[in-house]
XYZ file of C-alpha atoms in Angstrom:
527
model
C 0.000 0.000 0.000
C 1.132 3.392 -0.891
C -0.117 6.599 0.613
C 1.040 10.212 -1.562
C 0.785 13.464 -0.147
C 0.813 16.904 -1.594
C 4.582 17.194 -0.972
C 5.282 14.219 -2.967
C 6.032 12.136 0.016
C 5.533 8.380 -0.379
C 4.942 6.222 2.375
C 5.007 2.439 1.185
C 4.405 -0.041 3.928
C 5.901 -3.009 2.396
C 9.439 -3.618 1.392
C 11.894 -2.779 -1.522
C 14.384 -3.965 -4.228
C 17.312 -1.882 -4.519
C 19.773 -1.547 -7.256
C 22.562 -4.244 -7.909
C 25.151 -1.886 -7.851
C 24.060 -0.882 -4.060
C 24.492 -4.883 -3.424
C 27.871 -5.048 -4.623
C 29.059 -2.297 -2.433
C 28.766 -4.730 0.647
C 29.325 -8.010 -1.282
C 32.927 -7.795 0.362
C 31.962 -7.039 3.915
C 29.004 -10.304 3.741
C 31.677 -12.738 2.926
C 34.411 -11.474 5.400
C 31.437 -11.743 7.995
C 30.524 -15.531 6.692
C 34.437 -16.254 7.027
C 34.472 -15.054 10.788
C 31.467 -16.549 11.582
C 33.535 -20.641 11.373
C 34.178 6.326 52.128
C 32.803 7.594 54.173
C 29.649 7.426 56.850
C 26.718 9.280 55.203
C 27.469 9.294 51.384
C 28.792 5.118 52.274
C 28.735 2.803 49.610
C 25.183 0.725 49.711
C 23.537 -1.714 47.546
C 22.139 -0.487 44.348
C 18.173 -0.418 44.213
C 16.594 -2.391 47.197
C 12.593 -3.077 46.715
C 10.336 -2.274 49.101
C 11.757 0.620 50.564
C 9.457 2.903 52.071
C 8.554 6.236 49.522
C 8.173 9.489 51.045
C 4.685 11.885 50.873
C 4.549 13.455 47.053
C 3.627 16.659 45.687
C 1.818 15.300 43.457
C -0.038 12.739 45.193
C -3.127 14.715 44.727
C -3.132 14.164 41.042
C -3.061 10.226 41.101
C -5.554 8.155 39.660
C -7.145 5.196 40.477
C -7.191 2.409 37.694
C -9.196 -0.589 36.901
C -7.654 -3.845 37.462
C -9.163 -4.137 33.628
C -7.720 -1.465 32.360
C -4.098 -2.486 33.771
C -4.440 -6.579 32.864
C -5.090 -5.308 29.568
C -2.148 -3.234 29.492
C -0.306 -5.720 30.769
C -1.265 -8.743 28.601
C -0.306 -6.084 25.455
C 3.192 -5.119 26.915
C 3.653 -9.496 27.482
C 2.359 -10.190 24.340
C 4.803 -7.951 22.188
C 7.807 -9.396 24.130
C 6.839 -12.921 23.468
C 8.106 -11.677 20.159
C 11.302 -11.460 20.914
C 12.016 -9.310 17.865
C 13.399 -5.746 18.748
C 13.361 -3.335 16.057
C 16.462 -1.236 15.555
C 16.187 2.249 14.628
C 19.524 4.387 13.509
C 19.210 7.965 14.487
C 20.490 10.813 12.059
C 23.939 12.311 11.949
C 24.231 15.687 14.717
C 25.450 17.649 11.226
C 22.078 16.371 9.325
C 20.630 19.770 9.188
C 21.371 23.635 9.160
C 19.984 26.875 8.621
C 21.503 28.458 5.576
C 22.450 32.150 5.289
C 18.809 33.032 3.753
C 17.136 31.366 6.708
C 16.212 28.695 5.046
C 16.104 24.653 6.436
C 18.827 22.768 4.415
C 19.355 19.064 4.599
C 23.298 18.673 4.771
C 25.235 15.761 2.939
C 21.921 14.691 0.901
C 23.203 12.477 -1.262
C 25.393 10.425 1.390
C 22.611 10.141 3.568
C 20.599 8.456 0.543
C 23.700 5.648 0.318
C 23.800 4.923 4.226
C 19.859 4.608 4.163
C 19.974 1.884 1.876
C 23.082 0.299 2.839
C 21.096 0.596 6.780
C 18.200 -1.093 4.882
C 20.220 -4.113 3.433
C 21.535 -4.772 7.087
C 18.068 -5.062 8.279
C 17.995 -1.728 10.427
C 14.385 -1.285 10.501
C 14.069 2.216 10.828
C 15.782 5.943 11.100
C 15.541 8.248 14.479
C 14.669 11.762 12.743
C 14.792 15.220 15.375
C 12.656 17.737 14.342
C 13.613 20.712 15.407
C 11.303 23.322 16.636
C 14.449 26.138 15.943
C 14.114 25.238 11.925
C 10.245 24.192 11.583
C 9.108 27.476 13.442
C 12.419 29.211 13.313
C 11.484 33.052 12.284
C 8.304 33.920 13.565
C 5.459 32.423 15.525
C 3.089 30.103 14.548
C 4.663 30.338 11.077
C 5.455 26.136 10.451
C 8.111 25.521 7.537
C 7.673 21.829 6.907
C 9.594 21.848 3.597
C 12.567 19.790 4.879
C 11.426 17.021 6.551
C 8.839 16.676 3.621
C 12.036 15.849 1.522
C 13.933 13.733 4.342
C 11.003 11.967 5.080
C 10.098 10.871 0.892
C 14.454 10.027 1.279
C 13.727 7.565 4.348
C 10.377 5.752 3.269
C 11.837 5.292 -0.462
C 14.801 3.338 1.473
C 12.207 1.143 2.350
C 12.914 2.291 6.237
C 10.290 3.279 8.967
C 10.674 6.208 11.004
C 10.522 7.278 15.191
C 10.525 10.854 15.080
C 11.500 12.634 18.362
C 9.718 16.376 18.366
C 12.646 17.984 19.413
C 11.886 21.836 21.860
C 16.086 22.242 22.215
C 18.525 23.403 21.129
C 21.870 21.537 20.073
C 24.334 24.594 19.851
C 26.415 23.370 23.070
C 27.523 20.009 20.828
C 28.305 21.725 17.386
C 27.728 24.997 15.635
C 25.745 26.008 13.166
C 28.049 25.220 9.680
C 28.159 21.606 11.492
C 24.422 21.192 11.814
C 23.823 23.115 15.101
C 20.087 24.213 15.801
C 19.018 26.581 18.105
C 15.546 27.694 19.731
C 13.635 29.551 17.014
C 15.146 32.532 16.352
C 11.727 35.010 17.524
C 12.226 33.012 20.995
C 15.941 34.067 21.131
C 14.684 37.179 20.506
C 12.436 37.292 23.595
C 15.714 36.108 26.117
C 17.592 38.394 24.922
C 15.240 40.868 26.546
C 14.137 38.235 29.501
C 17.128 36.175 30.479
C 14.699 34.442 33.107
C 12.887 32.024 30.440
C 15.888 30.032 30.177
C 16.697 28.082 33.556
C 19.655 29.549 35.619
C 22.058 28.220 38.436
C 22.914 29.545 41.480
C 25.610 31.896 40.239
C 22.889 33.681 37.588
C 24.404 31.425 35.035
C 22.003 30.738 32.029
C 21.031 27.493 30.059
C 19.500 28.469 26.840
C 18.978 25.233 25.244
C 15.530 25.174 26.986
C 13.418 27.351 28.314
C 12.450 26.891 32.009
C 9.367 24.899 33.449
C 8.990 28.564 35.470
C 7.375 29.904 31.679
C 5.152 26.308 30.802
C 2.234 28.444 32.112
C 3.067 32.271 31.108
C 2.509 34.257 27.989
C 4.689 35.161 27.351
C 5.454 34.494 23.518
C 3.553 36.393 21.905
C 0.203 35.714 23.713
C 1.172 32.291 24.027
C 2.491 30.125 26.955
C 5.635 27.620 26.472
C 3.390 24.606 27.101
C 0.353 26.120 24.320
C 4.162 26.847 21.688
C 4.830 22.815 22.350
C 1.181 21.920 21.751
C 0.439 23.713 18.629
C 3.527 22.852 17.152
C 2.647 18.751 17.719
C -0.616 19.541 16.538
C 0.953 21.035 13.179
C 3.157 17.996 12.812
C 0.574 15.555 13.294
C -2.086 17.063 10.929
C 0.448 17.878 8.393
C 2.153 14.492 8.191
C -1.450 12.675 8.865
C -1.223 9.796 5.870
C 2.200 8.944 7.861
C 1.342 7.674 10.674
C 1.174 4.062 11.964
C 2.543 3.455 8.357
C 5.799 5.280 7.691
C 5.720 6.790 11.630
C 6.190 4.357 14.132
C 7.207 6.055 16.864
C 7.137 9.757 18.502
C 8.820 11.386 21.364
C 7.920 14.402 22.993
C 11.059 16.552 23.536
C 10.662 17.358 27.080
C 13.908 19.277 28.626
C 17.592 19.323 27.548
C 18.858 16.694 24.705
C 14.877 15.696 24.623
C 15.070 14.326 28.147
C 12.774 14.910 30.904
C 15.647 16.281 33.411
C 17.261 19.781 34.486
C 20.536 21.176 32.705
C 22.337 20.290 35.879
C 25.569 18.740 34.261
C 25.811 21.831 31.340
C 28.479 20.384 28.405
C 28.509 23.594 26.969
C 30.825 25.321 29.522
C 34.067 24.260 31.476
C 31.454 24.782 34.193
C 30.454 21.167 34.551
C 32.814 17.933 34.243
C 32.033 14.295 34.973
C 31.986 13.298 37.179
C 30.514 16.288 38.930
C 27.491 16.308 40.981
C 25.994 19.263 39.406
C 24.152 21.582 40.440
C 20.258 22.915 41.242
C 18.615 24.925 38.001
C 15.825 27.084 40.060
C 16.760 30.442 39.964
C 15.402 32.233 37.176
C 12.753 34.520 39.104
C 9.767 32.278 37.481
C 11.074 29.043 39.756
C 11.726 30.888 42.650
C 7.775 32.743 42.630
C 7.275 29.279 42.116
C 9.587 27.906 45.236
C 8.076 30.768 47.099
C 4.197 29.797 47.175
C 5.032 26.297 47.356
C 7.267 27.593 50.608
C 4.069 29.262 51.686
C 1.636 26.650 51.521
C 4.003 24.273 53.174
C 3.855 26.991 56.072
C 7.303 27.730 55.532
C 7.926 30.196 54.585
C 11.626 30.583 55.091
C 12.331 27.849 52.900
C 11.363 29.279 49.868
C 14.019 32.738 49.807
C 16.389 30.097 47.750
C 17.591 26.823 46.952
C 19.842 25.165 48.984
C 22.691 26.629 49.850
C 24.676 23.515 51.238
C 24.668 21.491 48.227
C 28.153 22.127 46.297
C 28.931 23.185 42.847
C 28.899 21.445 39.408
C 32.334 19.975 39.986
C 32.362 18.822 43.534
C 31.813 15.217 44.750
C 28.967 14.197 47.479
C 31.754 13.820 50.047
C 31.645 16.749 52.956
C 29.027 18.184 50.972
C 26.216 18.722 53.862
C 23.227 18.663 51.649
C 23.960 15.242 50.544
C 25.264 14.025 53.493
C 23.179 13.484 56.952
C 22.112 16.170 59.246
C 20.569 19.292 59.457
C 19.197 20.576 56.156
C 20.565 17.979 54.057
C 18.166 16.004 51.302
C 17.300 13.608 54.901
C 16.076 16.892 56.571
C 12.470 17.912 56.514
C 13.202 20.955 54.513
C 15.363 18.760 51.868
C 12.546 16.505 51.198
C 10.481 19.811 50.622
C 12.410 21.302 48.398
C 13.328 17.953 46.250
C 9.760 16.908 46.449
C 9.042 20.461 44.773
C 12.117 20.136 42.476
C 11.423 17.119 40.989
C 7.333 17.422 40.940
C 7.767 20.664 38.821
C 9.379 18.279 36.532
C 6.599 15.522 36.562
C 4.050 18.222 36.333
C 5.248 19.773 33.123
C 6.118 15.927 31.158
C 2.022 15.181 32.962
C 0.700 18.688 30.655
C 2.486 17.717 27.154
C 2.503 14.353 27.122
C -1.694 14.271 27.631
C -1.550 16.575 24.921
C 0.187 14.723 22.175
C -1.844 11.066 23.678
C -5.044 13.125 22.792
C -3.461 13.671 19.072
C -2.285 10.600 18.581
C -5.372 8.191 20.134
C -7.165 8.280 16.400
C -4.049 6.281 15.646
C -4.273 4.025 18.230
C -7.394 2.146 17.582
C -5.971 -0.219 15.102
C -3.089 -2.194 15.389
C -1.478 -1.406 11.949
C -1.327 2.058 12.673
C -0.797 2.589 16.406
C 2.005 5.143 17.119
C 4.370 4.513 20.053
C 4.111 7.727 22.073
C 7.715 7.891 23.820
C 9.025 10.242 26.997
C 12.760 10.479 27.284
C 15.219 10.374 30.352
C 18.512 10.994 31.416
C 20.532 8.124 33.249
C 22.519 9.818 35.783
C 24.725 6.559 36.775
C 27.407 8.444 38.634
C 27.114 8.457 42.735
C 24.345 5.969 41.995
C 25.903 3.943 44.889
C 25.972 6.931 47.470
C 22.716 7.337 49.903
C 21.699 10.221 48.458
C 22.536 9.983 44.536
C 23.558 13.433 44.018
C 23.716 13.302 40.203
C 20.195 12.594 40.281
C 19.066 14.755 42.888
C 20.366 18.432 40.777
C 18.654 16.521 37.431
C 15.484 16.581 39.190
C 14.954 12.293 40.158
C 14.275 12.512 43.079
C 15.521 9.014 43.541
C 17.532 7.689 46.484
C 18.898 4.842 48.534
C 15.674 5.643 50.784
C 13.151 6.740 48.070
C 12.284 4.922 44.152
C 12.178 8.277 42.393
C 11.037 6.520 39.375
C 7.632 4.987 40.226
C 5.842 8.225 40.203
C 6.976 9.102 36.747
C 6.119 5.483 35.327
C 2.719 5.636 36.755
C 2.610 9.721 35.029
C 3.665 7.574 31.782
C 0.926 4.895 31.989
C -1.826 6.993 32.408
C -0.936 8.236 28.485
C 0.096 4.740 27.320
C 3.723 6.303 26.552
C 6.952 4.287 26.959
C 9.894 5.192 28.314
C 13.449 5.976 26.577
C 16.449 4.783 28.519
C 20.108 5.300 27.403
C 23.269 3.369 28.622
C 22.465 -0.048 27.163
C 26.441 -0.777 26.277
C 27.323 0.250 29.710
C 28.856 -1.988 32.317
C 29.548 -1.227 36.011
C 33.096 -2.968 35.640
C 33.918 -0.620 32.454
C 33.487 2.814 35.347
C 35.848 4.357 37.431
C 35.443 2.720 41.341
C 35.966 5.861 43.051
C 33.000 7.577 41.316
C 30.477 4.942 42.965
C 28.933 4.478 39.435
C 25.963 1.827 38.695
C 24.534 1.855 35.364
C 23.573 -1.384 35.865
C 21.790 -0.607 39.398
C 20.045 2.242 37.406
C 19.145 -0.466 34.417
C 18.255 -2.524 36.539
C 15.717 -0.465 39.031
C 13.864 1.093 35.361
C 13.277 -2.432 34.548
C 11.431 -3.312 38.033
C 9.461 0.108 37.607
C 8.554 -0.053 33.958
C 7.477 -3.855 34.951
C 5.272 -2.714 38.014
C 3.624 -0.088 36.544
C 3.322 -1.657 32.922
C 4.727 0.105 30.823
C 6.969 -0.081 27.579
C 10.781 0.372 28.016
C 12.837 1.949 24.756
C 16.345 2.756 24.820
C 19.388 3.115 23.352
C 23.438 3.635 23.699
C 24.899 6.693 25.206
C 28.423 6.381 23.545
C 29.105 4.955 20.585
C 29.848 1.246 20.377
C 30.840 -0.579 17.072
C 32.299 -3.688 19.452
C 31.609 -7.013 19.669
C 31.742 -6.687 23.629
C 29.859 -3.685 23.514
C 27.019 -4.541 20.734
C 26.685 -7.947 22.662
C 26.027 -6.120 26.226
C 23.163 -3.950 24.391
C 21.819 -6.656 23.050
C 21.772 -8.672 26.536
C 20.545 -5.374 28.050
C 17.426 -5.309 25.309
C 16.818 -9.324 26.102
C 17.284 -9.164 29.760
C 16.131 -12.424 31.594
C 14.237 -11.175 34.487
C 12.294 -8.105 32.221
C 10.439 -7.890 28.950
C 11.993 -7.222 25.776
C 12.614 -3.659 25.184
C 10.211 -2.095 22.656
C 12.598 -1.140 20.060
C 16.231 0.247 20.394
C 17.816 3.438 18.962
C 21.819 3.263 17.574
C 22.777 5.983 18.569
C 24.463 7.944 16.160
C 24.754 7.090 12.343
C 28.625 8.178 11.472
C 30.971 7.147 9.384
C 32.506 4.800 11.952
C 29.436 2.376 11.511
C 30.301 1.671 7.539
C 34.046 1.180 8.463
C 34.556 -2.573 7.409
C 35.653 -4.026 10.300
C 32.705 -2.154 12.761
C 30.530 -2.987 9.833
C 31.129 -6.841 9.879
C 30.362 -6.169 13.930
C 27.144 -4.334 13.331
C 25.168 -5.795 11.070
C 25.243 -9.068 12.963
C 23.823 -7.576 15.731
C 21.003 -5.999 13.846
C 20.020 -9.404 12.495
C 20.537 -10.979 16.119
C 17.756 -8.181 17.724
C 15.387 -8.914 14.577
C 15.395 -12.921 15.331
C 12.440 -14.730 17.250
């Protein structure tokens, strides 16, 4: 079946021949493969994740709801059923220099015709599908509520004649900290720069004043102040233009969509900036609450809490972006430290604001995308992403986690709330890290990637819901291609929904990381 828009896009559902010239090209690399084939008290060391630890009072208990044992069973059953499968798609996302502005404002895709060749070449090695951003600094770039769709109409007709499927991750960053803009950076639209440059405070800021301006703060989701507009109406009508403008797509080209929701996509605070020397790993980082939107908004909390005191600032014990937990009183026991009754305020508030504003978009974009969900051979995966702070992950307190906004510690499962937020929209969650091992860390940073893994699977497997994820440095290895594929099959959890390579470079069409990686796409598309 073939669907053809106005653009000229194509969507074709079933599978393609490609040219014998394109087959040649990796006759070499097939028959090499077939060849080879023949420290201290309070921040102490603990055990990673421990069920059944008791969970602290939440912000946003309030907002829970109650579910029918029907209505999870079914859920349930759906989630068992796919992994019985045991076949785990694998998406490839796009290069960071696909895209750029040129110099008459104007979207360009970059390196067209090499992109073409790696699509197909992807498609011969079974990759089932490409990981697109798209960008809300090139779609909306100049002025509001003006959508230029023109290059992903072209990059999308590119992908589905490959014969490839698509997860598309509705990106509301900005990129600029990782390249510039002759190397494919993107930026927030240009009209929203605009506005910071007269109103610093709608980007988040640290302690010290310092600005983040790859997103703007959860302090704005509810102020309008762009151009009439609040940030949280900006994200909705900008999902609404993508969905009714690429319609025909889903469920049949458009498999998946993610909701960009904070830095890099993720649900999380800038608290660990790249863009600076400000922040290094392994660096706790620090709190991002003091543009003078989050601090009304620490104040009133403060206020009903009838404290009132607590909400003149963050805290003030808690380190900066480079320091580790040890002799830093916040994260340590004691008075006003994340054990104190004001530390579980403030975190409680830190990371709710956080669950709150993923809770407003992502109802938003289920209510799009439910027409789509009604039959089978065009449901779209709805997808929230997260960071995995792995660092100090075997501390008490798990610092790293704390100044992201997870509110997750020795004492408390920071992640249960936010998996029950996520099954009330049938979204899944995006994990990175799959390639990591505890062993391959430094000792002295406490680090558990594994412990993190690990406690996502028990949550996404309580609360019934889909886990996707992906690497979070690039691995062309046996070694490491092999640990993300026993990460996606673990024993004791359901097979992960699909996986995301994460990036496409040249590395991946080197011969001897090609005869590595193609393998281990055909390994994750078995039964």
């Amino acid at each position: 079946m073939a669907v053809t828009l106005s653009g000229g896009i194509v969507c074709k559902c079933n599978g393609r021949r490609y040219c014998h010239t394109l087959r040649e090209v990796f006759f070499e690399s097939r028959k090499s493969r077939s060849k080879s084939k023949n420290q201290r008290d309070d921040v102490s060391t603990i055990p990673v994740f421990k069920k059944g630890l008791s969970r602290w009072r939440s912000v946003l208990s309030n907002r829970s709801c109650v579910f029918s044992m029907d209505a999870r069973e079914k859920s349930r059953s759906l989630i068992l059923e796919s992994s019985k499968q045991k076949r785990v798609p694998v998406f490839v996302m796009m290069p960071i220099d696909s895209f750029c502005i040129d110099t008459s404002g104007s979207p360009k895709i970059r390196k067209i015709k090499a992109l073409s060749i790696s699509f197909k070449a992807l498609k011969l090695a079974g990759v089932h599908g490409i990981a697109v951003e798209v960008w809300w600094g090139i779609v909306e770039y100049t002025s509001p509520f003006v959508y230029n769709w023109s290059l992903y109409d072209e990059l999308f007709q590119l992908i589905s004649e490959s014969g490839l499927k698509l997860h598309v991750a509705l990106s509301f960053h900005s990129n600029m900290h990782l390249t510039s803009p002759e190397k494919g950076g993107v930026s927030l639209p240009l009209w929203i720069q605009e506005i910071g440059t007269l109103n610093k405070d709608i980007y988040y800021q640290d302690q010290n004043g310092f600005s983040s301006n790859d997103y703007l703060t959860l302090g704005v989701d509810e102020l309008p102040l762009f151009y009439g507009r609040t940030a949280l109406q900006c994200y909705e009508d900008f999902i609404f233009s993508f969905v009714k403008k690429f319609d025909p797509l889903m469920g049949c080209l458009i498999e998946e969509i993610s909701v960009g929701l904070g830095p890099a996509g993720e649900l999380r605070y800038p608290a660990h900036p790249h863009d600076s020397s400000r922040w290094r790993f392994p660096g706790i980082g620090e709190f991002q609450c003091y543009d003078k939107y989050m601090m009304e908004h620490l104040r009133m909390a403060a206020y009903q809490e009838g404290k009132p005191q607590w909400g003149k600032t963050g805290p003030q014990n808690a380190g900066f972006y480079n320091s580790s937990p040890f002799g830093i009183p916040f994260f340590e026991g004691g008075g006003d430290s994340f054990l104190s009754d004001y530390g579980r305020f403030f975190l409680e508030w830190y990371s709710g604001k956080l669950i709150h504003h993923a809770d407003a978009i992502l109802a938003k974009a289920a209510n799009m995308l439910k027409k789509y969900q009604e039959k089978e051979k065009t449901s779209v995966l709805l997808v929230a992403k997260i960071g995995l702070m792995y660092w100090w992950y075997k501390t008490r307190s798990h610092p790293a986690e704390l100044t992201a906004g997870y509110y997750n510690t020795a004492l408390r499962d920071g992640y249960d709330i936010l998996a029950s937020m996520l099954f009330r929209h049938g979204c899944a969650l995006h994990i990175s890290c799959l390639e990591m091992m505890d062993s391959e860390t430094p000792p002295a940073y406490l680090c558990s990637p594994e412990g993190l893994l690990q406690q996502l699977r028990i949550v996404s497997r309580r609360r019934t819901i889909n886990l996707t994820g992906r690497n979070y440095n690039e691995r062309l290895d046996k070694a490491g291609l092999q640990r993300i594929q026993a990460n996606c099959y673990h024993p004791e959890a359901d097979a992960v929904r699909s996986f995301t390579y994460f990036r496409m470079s040249g590395n991946i069409f080197k011969a001897e990381n090609w005869s590595n990686f193609v393998p281990f796409v055909r390994n994750m598309k078995a039964e």
